[in-house]
C-alpha angles and dihedrals in degrees: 000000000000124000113262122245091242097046083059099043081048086058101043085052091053088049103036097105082073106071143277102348120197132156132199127181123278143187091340088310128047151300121209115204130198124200079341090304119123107228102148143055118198105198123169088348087304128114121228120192115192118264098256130168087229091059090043095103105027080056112028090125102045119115111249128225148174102244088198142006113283092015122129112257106280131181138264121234122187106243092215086048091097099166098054089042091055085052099045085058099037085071108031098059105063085050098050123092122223118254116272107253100250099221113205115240112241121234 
């Protein structure tokens, strides 16, 4: 079962504060992307964050979860929770790299 649209709108506005907030579709579910950075995974209508040591604090009772078959354990944020997902975000972004270009081969 995919995420729905609204339920991924729901979670960018949560998260807008933050910067600039888009999504594309993922591994049958999304992508959210902040600033072009990919931070967060929407599987099923739930939000993974990557199991980080610097989120180690802020989220060491949050539940954990596998967002897809064959991922790394994630974990599991609480979309209505604005205030963690602002903070999830909030470091993960500066540490996160932007995604290489992917240039297409010429024939």
């Amino acid at each position: 079962m995919a995420s729905n649209v609204e339920f991924v709108e729901y979670v960018c506005e949560q998260i807008a504060p933050c910067g600039g907030v888009r999504y594309r579709k993922m591994f049958g579910d999304y992508m959210v992307y902040v600033n072009d950075k990919p931070l967060l995974l929407l599987c099923d209508n739930t939000v993974y964050a990557k199991q980080l040591e610097v989120l180690k604090d802020l989220l060491a009772v949050n539940a954990i979860g596998v967002p897809y078959d064959g991922a790394k354990p994630h974990y599991i944020l609480d979309a209505d929770d604005r205030e963690q997902l602002q903070a999830v975000v909030n470091i993960l972004e500066p540490l996160t790299a932007l995604p290489k270009s992917r240039k297409k081969a010429k024939k």
